Short mmCIF file of C-alpha atoms in Angstrom, two decimals:
data_model
loop_
_atom_site.label_atom_id
_atom_site.label_comp_id
_atom_site.label_asym_id
_atom_site.label_seq_id
_atom_site.Cartn_x
_atom_site.Cartn_y
_atom_site.Cartn_z
CA MET A 17 -34.54 12.99 -18.41
CA ARG A 18 -31.44 14.66 -19.84
CA ARG A 19 -30.96 16.60 -16.61
CA ILE A 20 -31.30 13.55 -14.40
CA ALA A 21 -28.43 11.54 -15.90
CA PRO A 22 -25.68 14.11 -15.13
CA LEU A 23 -27.12 14.68 -11.66
CA ALA A 24 -27.16 10.95 -11.00
CA GLY A 25 -23.51 10.73 -12.05
CA VAL A 26 -22.47 13.56 -9.75
CA LEU A 27 -24.46 12.04 -6.88
CA ALA A 28 -22.78 8.66 -7.41
CA LEU A 29 -19.33 10.29 -7.27
CA LEU A 30 -20.19 12.17 -4.10
CA LEU A 31 -21.52 9.05 -2.42
CA SER A 32 -18.42 7.11 -3.44
CA ALA A 33 -16.15 9.76 -1.93
CA ALA A 34 -18.23 9.85 1.25
CA ALA A 35 -18.04 6.06 1.55
CA GLN A 36 -14.25 6.16 1.25
CA ALA A 37 -13.97 8.91 3.86
CA ALA A 38 -16.21 6.99 6.24
CA ASP A 39 -14.15 3.78 6.05
CA PRO A 40 -11.85 3.72 9.09
CA HIS A 41 -9.79 0.95 7.48
CA LEU A 42 -9.29 2.59 4.10
CA ALA A 43 -5.60 3.40 4.64
CA ARG A 44 -4.88 -0.15 5.80
CA ASN A 45 -6.80 -1.61 2.88
CA LEU A 46 -4.96 0.56 0.35
CA ALA A 47 -1.60 -0.27 1.93
CA ALA A 48 -2.33 -4.01 1.88
CA THR A 49 -1.22 -4.21 -1.75
CA CYS A 50 2.28 -3.17 -0.65
CA ALA A 51 2.66 -6.35 1.43
CA ASN A 52 3.41 -8.40 -1.67
CA CYS A 53 6.85 -6.81 -1.92
CA HIS A 54 7.40 -4.84 1.28
CA GLY A 55 6.09 -7.39 3.79
CA THR A 56 3.18 -7.33 6.18
CA ASP A 57 2.63 -3.79 7.47
CA GLY A 58 5.73 -2.65 5.56
CA ARG A 59 8.10 -4.66 7.72
CA SER A 60 10.25 -6.05 4.93
CA ALA A 61 12.33 -9.12 5.75
CA GLY A 62 14.97 -7.98 3.28
CA GLY A 63 15.40 -7.24 -0.38
CA MET A 64 12.83 -4.43 -0.36
CA ALA A 65 12.67 -1.16 1.49
CA VAL A 66 11.15 -1.18 4.97
CA LEU A 67 8.16 1.17 4.97
CA ALA A 68 7.07 0.82 8.60
CA GLY A 69 8.06 3.78 10.73
CA GLU A 70 9.48 5.88 7.91
CA PRO A 71 8.52 9.56 8.02
CA LYS A 72 5.29 10.28 6.16
CA ASP A 73 6.80 13.11 4.11
CA LYS A 74 9.64 10.85 2.96
CA LEU A 75 7.24 8.07 1.94
CA LEU A 76 4.92 10.49 0.16
CA ALA A 77 7.84 12.09 -1.70
CA SER A 78 8.99 8.63 -2.87
CA LEU A 79 5.50 7.63 -3.99
CA THR A 80 5.10 10.90 -5.87
CA ALA A 81 8.53 10.51 -7.52
CA PHE A 82 7.66 6.96 -8.58
CA ARG A 83 4.38 8.13 -10.07
CA SER A 84 6.02 10.94 -12.04
CA GLY A 85 8.83 8.65 -13.22
CA ASP A 86 11.51 10.76 -11.50
CA LYS A 87 12.55 7.88 -9.25
CA PRO A 88 13.78 4.69 -10.93
CA ALA A 89 11.84 1.49 -10.24
CA THR A 90 10.74 -1.73 -11.84
CA ILE A 91 7.02 -1.75 -11.02
CA MET A 92 6.34 1.12 -8.63
CA HIS A 93 5.66 3.48 -11.54
CA GLN A 94 2.62 1.47 -12.56
CA ILE A 95 1.42 0.81 -9.02
CA SER A 96 1.65 4.42 -7.84
CA LYS A 97 -0.24 5.68 -10.89
CA GLY A 98 -3.25 3.66 -9.72
CA TYR A 99 -3.77 5.88 -6.66
CA THR A 100 -5.05 9.42 -6.19
CA ASP A 101 -3.04 12.02 -4.26
CA GLU A 102 -5.36 11.50 -1.30
CA GLN A 103 -4.89 7.73 -1.39
CA LEU A 104 -1.09 8.06 -1.53
CA ASP A 105 -1.30 10.39 1.47
CA LEU A 106 -3.33 7.79 3.38
CA ILE A 107 -0.85 5.03 2.49
CA ALA A 108 2.16 7.12 3.57
CA GLY A 109 0.43 8.03 6.83
CA TYR A 110 -0.45 4.40 7.50
CA PHE A 111 3.14 3.18 7.17
CA ALA A 112 4.55 6.15 9.09
CA ALA A 113 2.35 5.25 12.07
CA ILE A 114 3.54 1.61 12.24
CA LYS A 115 6.45 0.72 14.47
CA PRO A 116 9.21 -1.07 12.58
CA ALA A 117 10.16 -4.61 13.54
CA GLY A 118 12.08 -4.56 16.81
CA GLY A 119 10.29 -1.37 17.92
CA ALA A 120 13.22 0.84 16.91
CA LYS A 121 11.10 3.99 16.47
#
């Protein structure tokens, strides 16, 4: 019985990771929390940075800097700490792939 519990835990983690990888909408779902401040699909109407269409590497660098505390912010430090590196990469890729309002990119 002692051997089964750790194996069950490892199996649960593997299944959870596989379920996330299999979700074609995972990036969109993770990025949905950003809409509260940055607008639907990162198309801010003003007051907050527009995320839609920004280069992925720039977005990922900002998210990483928020998480480490190197970039000043009011709430992004707490929000970014709630995501794994892989999730931040998905979020940055999602916004980079969206055309900004007006189709500028």
